[in-house]
PDB file of C-alpha atoms in Angstrom:
ATOM      1  CA  UNK A  10     115.798 101.043 123.482  1.00 62.00           C
ATOM      2  CA  UNK A  11     112.204 100.261 122.506  1.00 67.00           C
ATOM      3  CA  UNK A  12     110.697 100.975 125.891  1.00 91.00           C
ATOM      4  CA  UNK A  13     107.893 103.276 126.893  1.00 96.00           C
ATOM      5  CA  UNK A  14     107.767 103.853 130.631  1.00 97.00           C
ATOM      6  CA  UNK A  15     104.767 104.960 132.654  1.00 97.00           C
ATOM      7  CA  UNK A  16     104.527 106.124 136.235  1.00 97.00           C
ATOM      8  CA  UNK A  17     102.973 105.379 138.592  1.00 97.00           C
ATOM      9  CA  UNK A  18     102.019 101.737 138.010  1.00 96.00           C
ATOM     10  CA  UNK A  19      99.017 102.076 140.302  1.00 97.00           C
ATOM     11  CA  UNK A  20      97.147 105.152 141.509  1.00 97.00           C
ATOM     12  CA  UNK A  21      94.221 105.511 143.880  1.00 97.00           C
ATOM     13  CA  UNK A  22      92.667 108.942 144.076  1.00 95.00           C
ATOM     14  CA  UNK A  23      89.593 110.575 145.509  1.00 93.00           C
ATOM     15  CA  UNK A  24      87.166 112.541 143.407  1.00 92.00           C
ATOM     16  CA  UNK A  25      88.512 115.855 144.727  1.00 91.00           C
ATOM     17  CA  UNK A  26      92.185 115.044 144.160  1.00 91.00           C
ATOM     18  CA  UNK A  27      94.509 116.302 141.464  1.00 95.00           C
ATOM     19  CA  UNK A  28      97.094 113.857 140.151  1.00 96.00           C
ATOM     20  CA  UNK A  29      99.208 113.337 137.053  1.00 97.00           C
ATOM     21  CA  UNK A  30     100.213 110.321 134.990  1.00 98.00           C
ATOM     22  CA  UNK A  31     103.596 110.389 133.303  1.00 98.00           C
ATOM     23  CA  UNK A  32     104.916 108.721 130.184  1.00 98.00           C
ATOM     24  CA  UNK A  33     108.421 108.756 128.720  1.00 97.00           C
ATOM     25  CA  UNK A  34     110.104 107.383 125.608  1.00 96.00           C
ATOM     26  CA  UNK A  35     113.626 107.756 124.258  1.00 91.00           C
ATOM     27  CA  UNK A  36     113.156 106.288 120.802  1.00 92.00           C
ATOM     28  CA  UNK A  37     113.043 109.646 119.049  1.00 91.00           C
ATOM     29  CA  UNK A  38     109.362 109.134 118.292  1.00 91.00           C
ATOM     30  CA  UNK A  39     107.441 112.266 117.395  1.00 91.00           C
ATOM     31  CA  UNK A  40     103.926 110.960 118.045  1.00 91.00           C
ATOM     32  CA  UNK A  41     102.570 110.075 121.456  1.00 94.00           C
ATOM     33  CA  UNK A  42      99.172 108.802 122.537  1.00 94.00           C
ATOM     34  CA  UNK A  43      96.933 108.303 125.548  1.00 97.00           C
ATOM     35  CA  UNK A  44      94.441 105.460 125.643  1.00 96.00           C
ATOM     36  CA  UNK A  45      91.948 104.399 128.280  1.00 97.00           C
ATOM     37  CA  UNK A  46      91.082 100.728 128.680  1.00 97.00           C
ATOM     38  CA  UNK A  47      88.295  99.231 130.775  1.00 96.00           C
ATOM     39  CA  UNK A  48      88.287  95.560 131.684  1.00 94.00           C
ATOM     40  CA  UNK A  49      87.653  93.204 128.739  1.00 92.00           C
ATOM     41  CA  UNK A  50      87.321  96.140 126.340  1.00 94.00           C
ATOM     42  CA  UNK A  51      89.708  97.402 123.659  1.00 94.00           C
ATOM     43  CA  UNK A  52      91.846 100.472 124.298  1.00 95.00           C
ATOM     44  CA  UNK A  53      89.974 103.709 123.564  1.00 95.00           C
ATOM     45  CA  UNK A  54      91.929 106.515 121.992  1.00 93.00           C
ATOM     46  CA  UNK A  55      91.894 109.713 124.069  1.00 96.00           C
ATOM     47  CA  UNK A  56      94.581 112.053 122.736  1.00 95.00           C
ATOM     48  CA  UNK A  57      97.261 112.142 120.055  1.00 93.00           C
ATOM     49  CA  UNK A  58     100.262 114.443 120.038  1.00 94.00           C
ATOM     50  CA  UNK A  59     102.236 114.911 116.861  1.00 90.00           C
ATOM     51  CA  UNK A  60     105.477 116.881 117.041  1.00 91.00           C
ATOM     52  CA  UNK A  61     104.482 118.056 120.515  1.00 93.00           C
ATOM     53  CA  UNK A  62     101.204 119.522 119.333  1.00 94.00           C
ATOM     54  CA  UNK A  63      97.795 118.097 120.196  1.00 94.00           C
ATOM     55  CA  UNK A  64      96.420 116.716 116.951  1.00 91.00           C
ATOM     56  CA  UNK A  65      93.507 114.554 118.131  1.00 88.00           C
ATOM     57  CA  UNK A  66      91.203 114.943 121.129  1.00 91.00           C
ATOM     58  CA  UNK A  67      88.511 112.283 121.062  1.00 89.00           C
ATOM     59  CA  UNK A  68      85.971 114.489 122.851  1.00 91.00           C
ATOM     60  CA  UNK A  69      87.529 113.645 126.188  1.00 95.00           C
ATOM     61  CA  UNK A  70      86.020 115.414 129.249  1.00 96.00           C
ATOM     62  CA  UNK A  71      88.007 118.406 130.463  1.00 95.00           C
ATOM     63  CA  UNK A  72      88.780 116.681 133.765  1.00 96.00           C
ATOM     64  CA  UNK A  73      91.510 114.964 131.696  1.00 97.00           C
ATOM     65  CA  UNK A  74      94.173 117.426 130.560  1.00 97.00           C
ATOM     66  CA  UNK A  75      97.103 116.241 128.434  1.00 98.00           C
ATOM     67  CA  UNK A  76     100.454 117.944 128.222  1.00 97.00           C
ATOM     68  CA  UNK A  77     103.525 117.290 126.075  1.00 96.00           C
ATOM     69  CA  UNK A  78     106.430 119.245 127.615  1.00 95.00           C
ATOM     70  CA  UNK A  79     108.937 117.897 125.077  1.00 93.00           C
ATOM     71  CA  UNK A  80     109.263 115.177 122.471  1.00 90.00           C
ATOM     72  CA  UNK A  81     110.099 112.502 125.063  1.00 95.00           C
ATOM     73  CA  UNK A  82     107.491 113.224 127.709  1.00 97.00           C
ATOM     74  CA  UNK A  83     103.732 113.039 127.883  1.00 98.00           C
ATOM     75  CA  UNK A  84     101.628 113.824 130.921  1.00 98.00           C
ATOM     76  CA  UNK A  85      97.961 113.360 131.703  1.00 98.00           C
ATOM     77  CA  UNK A  86      96.670 115.670 134.418  1.00 98.00           C
ATOM     78  CA  UNK A  87      93.640 114.450 136.305  1.00 97.00           C
ATOM     79  CA  UNK A  88      91.211 116.418 138.458  1.00 95.00           C
ATOM     80  CA  UNK A  89      87.683 115.945 139.739  1.00 94.00           C
ATOM     81  CA  UNK A  90      87.487 112.432 138.322  1.00 95.00           C
ATOM     82  CA  UNK A  91      84.503 110.138 138.697  1.00 96.00           C
ATOM     83  CA  UNK A  92      84.517 106.485 139.794  1.00 96.00           C
ATOM     84  CA  UNK A  93      83.676 105.464 136.211  1.00 96.00           C
ATOM     85  CA  UNK A  94      87.043 106.895 135.155  1.00 97.00           C
ATOM     86  CA  UNK A  95      88.727 103.983 136.901  1.00 97.00           C
ATOM     87  CA  UNK A  96      90.613 102.093 134.181  1.00 97.00           C
ATOM     88  CA  UNK A  97      94.025 101.187 132.804  1.00 97.00           C
ATOM     89  CA  UNK A  98      95.591 104.229 131.158  1.00 98.00           C
ATOM     90  CA  UNK A  99      98.009 103.380 128.396  1.00 98.00           C
ATOM     91  CA  UNK A 100     100.603 105.568 126.769  1.00 97.00           C
ATOM     92  CA  UNK A 101     102.079 104.784 123.370  1.00 95.00           C
ATOM     93  CA  UNK A 102     104.513 106.307 120.917  1.00 94.00           C
ATOM     94  CA  UNK A 103     105.282 105.942 117.225  1.00 91.00           C
ATOM     95  CA  UNK A 104     107.690 107.500 114.760  1.00 87.00           C
ATOM     96  CA  UNK A 105     104.990 109.681 113.243  1.00 75.00           C
ATOM     97  CA  UNK A 106     101.255 109.541 112.652  1.00 69.00           C
ATOM     98  CA  UNK A 107     101.344 109.994 108.881  1.00 65.00           C
ATOM     99  CA  UNK A 108     103.686 109.350 106.033  1.00 59.00           C
ATOM    100  CA  UNK A 109     104.814 106.552 103.796  1.00 55.00           C
ATOM    101  CA  UNK A 110     105.280 103.827 106.373  1.00 66.00           C
ATOM    102  CA  UNK A 111     103.020 102.269 108.954  1.00 60.00           C
ATOM    103  CA  UNK A 112     104.303 103.767 112.194  1.00 79.00           C
ATOM    104  CA  UNK A 113     103.671 100.912 114.576  1.00 86.00           C
ATOM    105  CA  UNK A 114     103.022 101.955 118.146  1.00 90.00           C
ATOM    106  CA  UNK A 115     105.012 100.979 121.188  1.00 93.00           C
ATOM    107  CA  UNK A 116     102.967 100.825 124.364  1.00 96.00           C
ATOM    108  CA  UNK A 117     103.887 101.307 127.971  1.00 97.00           C
ATOM    109  CA  UNK A 118     102.688  98.932 130.708  1.00 96.00           C
ATOM    110  CA  UNK A 119      99.935 101.299 131.768  1.00 97.00           C
ATOM    111  CA  UNK A 120      98.810 102.975 134.969  1.00 97.00           C
ATOM    112  CA  UNK A 121      95.985 101.256 136.844  1.00 97.00           C
ATOM    113  CA  UNK A 122      93.809 104.104 138.123  1.00 97.00           C
ATOM    114  CA  UNK A 123      91.160 103.684 140.785  1.00 97.00           C
ATOM    115  CA  UNK A 124      88.902 106.617 141.634  1.00 96.00           C
ATOM    116  CA  UNK A 125      87.161 106.363 145.010  1.00 94.00           C
TER     117      UNK A 125
ATOM    118  CA  UNK B  10      84.668 104.269 114.949  1.00 54.00           C
ATOM    119  CA  UNK B  11      87.142 101.484 114.239  1.00 58.00           C
ATOM    120  CA  UNK B  12      87.312 100.437 110.613  1.00 83.00           C
ATOM    121  CA  UNK B  13      88.030  96.759 111.249  1.00 91.00           C
ATOM    122  CA  UNK B  14      85.979  93.653 112.058  1.00 93.00           C
ATOM    123  CA  UNK B  15      87.360  90.482 113.642  1.00 95.00           C
ATOM    124  CA  UNK B  16      85.867  87.334 115.197  1.00 97.00           C
ATOM    125  CA  UNK B  17      85.193  87.925 118.879  1.00 96.00           C
ATOM    126  CA  UNK B  18      86.891  84.726 120.011  1.00 97.00           C
ATOM    127  CA  UNK B  19      88.727  81.649 118.786  1.00 98.00           C
ATOM    128  CA  UNK B  20      89.892  78.435 120.440  1.00 98.00           C
ATOM    129  CA  UNK B  21      92.870  76.342 119.432  1.00 97.00           C
ATOM    130  CA  UNK B  22      95.151  73.631 120.774  1.00 98.00           C
ATOM    131  CA  UNK B  23      98.858  73.688 121.400  1.00 97.00           C
ATOM    132  CA  UNK B  24     100.938  73.019 118.313  1.00 97.00           C
ATOM    133  CA  UNK B  25      98.247  74.044 115.837  1.00 97.00           C
ATOM    134  CA  UNK B  26      98.434  76.888 113.350  1.00 97.00           C
ATOM    135  CA  UNK B  27      95.963  79.685 114.055  1.00 98.00           C
ATOM    136  CA  UNK B  28      94.636  82.069 111.424  1.00 98.00           C
ATOM    137  CA  UNK B  29      92.765  85.205 112.494  1.00 98.00           C
ATOM    138  CA  UNK B  30      91.094  87.208 109.758  1.00 97.00           C
ATOM    139  CA  UNK B  31      90.327  90.906 109.903  1.00 96.00           C
ATOM    140  CA  UNK B  32      87.917  92.652 107.530  1.00 95.00           C
ATOM    141  CA  UNK B  33      88.584  96.232 106.503  1.00 92.00           C
ATOM    142  CA  UNK B  34      86.353  96.947 103.521  1.00 91.00           C
ATOM    143  CA  UNK B  35      87.001 100.699 103.571  1.00 88.00           C
ATOM    144  CA  UNK B  36      90.778 100.575 103.783  1.00 89.00           C
ATOM    145  CA  UNK B  37      92.411 103.713 102.401  1.00 86.00           C
ATOM    146  CA  UNK B  38      95.280 103.775  99.941  1.00 87.00           C
ATOM    147  CA  UNK B  39      97.718 104.973 102.579  1.00 83.00           C
ATOM    148  CA  UNK B  40      96.587 102.596 105.361  1.00 86.00           C
ATOM    149  CA  UNK B  41      98.961  99.969 106.666  1.00 89.00           C
ATOM    150  CA  UNK B  42      97.606  96.899 108.469  1.00 91.00           C
ATOM    151  CA  UNK B  43      99.099  96.328 111.883  1.00 92.00           C
ATOM    152  CA  UNK B  44      98.485  93.558 114.399  1.00 95.00           C
ATOM    153  CA  UNK B  45      98.978  93.729 118.146  1.00 96.00           C
ATOM    154  CA  UNK B  46      98.865  91.173 120.944  1.00 97.00           C
ATOM    155  CA  UNK B  47      97.652  92.056 124.417  1.00 97.00           C
ATOM    156  CA  UNK B  48      97.855  90.101 127.654  1.00 96.00           C
ATOM    157  CA  UNK B  49      95.678  91.049 130.648  1.00 92.00           C
ATOM    158  CA  UNK B  50      96.761  94.230 132.444  1.00 89.00           C
ATOM    159  CA  UNK B  51      99.574  94.896 129.957  1.00 93.00           C
ATOM    160  CA  UNK B  52      99.937  97.278 127.052  1.00 95.00           C
ATOM    161  CA  UNK B  53      99.448  95.915 123.530  1.00 95.00           C
ATOM    162  CA  UNK B  54     102.572  94.586 121.841  1.00 95.00           C
ATOM    163  CA  UNK B  55     103.338  95.033 118.139  1.00 94.00           C
ATOM    164  CA  UNK B  56     103.383  91.730 116.235  1.00 96.00           C
ATOM    165  CA  UNK B  57     103.539  92.450 112.530  1.00 95.00           C
ATOM    166  CA  UNK B  58     102.648  95.028 109.898  1.00 92.00           C
ATOM    167  CA  UNK B  59     102.091  94.942 106.161  1.00 92.00           C
ATOM    168  CA  UNK B  60     100.748  96.858 103.201  1.00 92.00           C
ATOM    169  CA  UNK B  61     100.172  94.125 100.588  1.00 91.00           C
ATOM    170  CA  UNK B  62     100.922  90.463  99.760  1.00 91.00           C
ATOM    171  CA  UNK B  63     102.742  88.568 102.489  1.00 96.00           C
ATOM    172  CA  UNK B  64     104.941  89.584 105.379  1.00 95.00           C
ATOM    173  CA  UNK B  65     106.720  87.157 107.689  1.00 96.00           C
ATOM    174  CA  UNK B  66     108.762  87.674 110.810  1.00 95.00           C
ATOM    175  CA  UNK B  67     110.001  85.412 113.573  1.00 94.00           C
ATOM    176  CA  UNK B  68     106.622  85.472 115.312  1.00 93.00           C
ATOM    177  CA  UNK B  69     103.907  85.457 112.652  1.00 97.00           C
ATOM    178  CA  UNK B  70     102.922  85.843 109.030  1.00 98.00           C
ATOM    179  CA  UNK B  71     100.494  88.342 107.579  1.00 98.00           C
ATOM    180  CA  UNK B  72      98.607  87.623 104.381  1.00 97.00           C
ATOM    181  CA  UNK B  73      96.949  90.479 102.490  1.00 97.00           C
ATOM    182  CA  UNK B  74      95.003  89.836  99.255  1.00 96.00           C
ATOM    183  CA  UNK B  75      95.300  92.120  96.271  1.00 96.00           C
ATOM    184  CA  UNK B  76      92.128  94.076  97.080  1.00 95.00           C
ATOM    185  CA  UNK B  77      93.387  94.667 100.653  1.00 95.00           C
ATOM    186  CA  UNK B  78      89.856  94.446 102.039  1.00 95.00           C
ATOM    187  CA  UNK B  79      90.922  91.814 104.542  1.00 96.00           C
ATOM    188  CA  UNK B  80      94.046  90.414 106.134  1.00 96.00           C
ATOM    189  CA  UNK B  81      94.938  87.207 107.955  1.00 98.00           C
ATOM    190  CA  UNK B  82      97.327  86.870 110.851  1.00 98.00           C
ATOM    191  CA  UNK B  83      98.878  83.415 110.959  1.00 98.00           C
ATOM    192  CA  UNK B  84     100.467  82.109 114.155  1.00 98.00           C
ATOM    193  CA  UNK B  85     102.397  78.882 113.559  1.00 95.00           C
ATOM    194  CA  UNK B  86     102.366  76.158 116.217  1.00 94.00           C
ATOM    195  CA  UNK B  87     100.725  78.105 119.032  1.00 97.00           C
ATOM    196  CA  UNK B  88     101.502  77.463 122.672  1.00 97.00           C
ATOM    197  CA  UNK B  89      99.586  78.175 125.869  1.00 97.00           C
ATOM    198  CA  UNK B  90     101.441  81.485 126.180  1.00 96.00           C
ATOM    199  CA  UNK B  91      99.839  82.713 122.952  1.00 97.00           C
ATOM    200  CA  UNK B  92      96.503  82.985 124.775  1.00 98.00           C
ATOM    201  CA  UNK B  93      95.771  86.699 124.450  1.00 98.00           C
ATOM    202  CA  UNK B  94      93.641  89.264 122.638  1.00 98.00           C
ATOM    203  CA  UNK B  95      94.751  90.080 119.091  1.00 98.00           C
ATOM    204  CA  UNK B  96      93.878  93.374 117.440  1.00 96.00           C
ATOM    205  CA  UNK B  97      94.221  94.520 113.862  1.00 93.00           C
ATOM    206  CA  UNK B  98      94.449  98.217 113.156  1.00 91.00           C
ATOM    207  CA  UNK B  99      94.635 100.385 110.074  1.00 88.00           C
ATOM    208  CA  UNK B 100      97.155 102.942 111.128  1.00 76.00           C
ATOM    209  CA  UNK B 101      97.649 105.920 109.038  1.00 65.00           C
ATOM    210  CA  UNK B 102      95.892 108.780 110.772  1.00 59.00           C
ATOM    211  CA  UNK B 103      93.728 106.270 112.648  1.00 66.00           C
ATOM    212  CA  UNK B 104      94.939 104.600 115.809  1.00 78.00           C
ATOM    213  CA  UNK B 105      91.564 103.340 117.000  1.00 83.00           C
ATOM    214  CA  UNK B 106      91.250  99.730 118.158  1.00 88.00           C
ATOM    215  CA  UNK B 107      88.412  97.445 117.171  1.00 87.00           C
ATOM    216  CA  UNK B 108      86.990  94.804 119.486  1.00 91.00           C
ATOM    217  CA  UNK B 109      89.830  92.333 118.906  1.00 95.00           C
ATOM    218  CA  UNK B 110      89.877  88.522 118.896  1.00 98.00           C
ATOM    219  CA  UNK B 111      90.265  86.653 122.161  1.00 98.00           C
ATOM    220  CA  UNK B 112      92.389  83.574 121.364  1.00 98.00           C
ATOM    221  CA  UNK B 113      92.402  80.742 123.869  1.00 98.00           C
ATOM    222  CA  UNK B 114      94.998  78.006 123.399  1.00 98.00           C
ATOM    223  CA  UNK B 115      94.191  74.757 125.158  1.00 97.00           C
ATOM    224  CA  UNK B 116      96.594  71.962 126.126  1.00 95.00           C
TER     225      UNK B 116
END
């Protein structure tokens, strides 16, 4: 199974709402990632979890709060978002982030978020 | 900041071989070179990865010269469905995407 699943596929939320994005993988990967992608731009790294610990936070605003409850799950909690946060949010996983091999990432299909 | 540079766009025709080059002058000893393909509104998909010389799989080939300061993704006999954005990444401790190359395959 080389699949990363993300729910929901689409999400529309108001600026005062609180919502969560979910990501799951069952490949035994120990690194998980959140990316944000705007139209016609490359994915931007937001957070990296390695062995369930946050290892990279790319200076993401605190209205985005990641959580890694276990090695298979990754959540992104959203609150007080702005319209400019509307984007495709991608989750990915890899075996590790460091080591002697390249650790290619497997991406989910993304959640299309619209903030109104 | 991403450590790679690619052409912004390329055009090709069906049946041709396409070569996309990525520059990574500051590649580190422990960096691997990985290429991804992305279609609109989908997550990137792993294509191929290498460390040095040549790697080939059922989809593509990857050529890496001895100094490893660049790499070339080769797609044999492209079809319309290969129209996508292609990204090269150096992924050991760095999972940041560069701008990518938008490949358009014409009939």
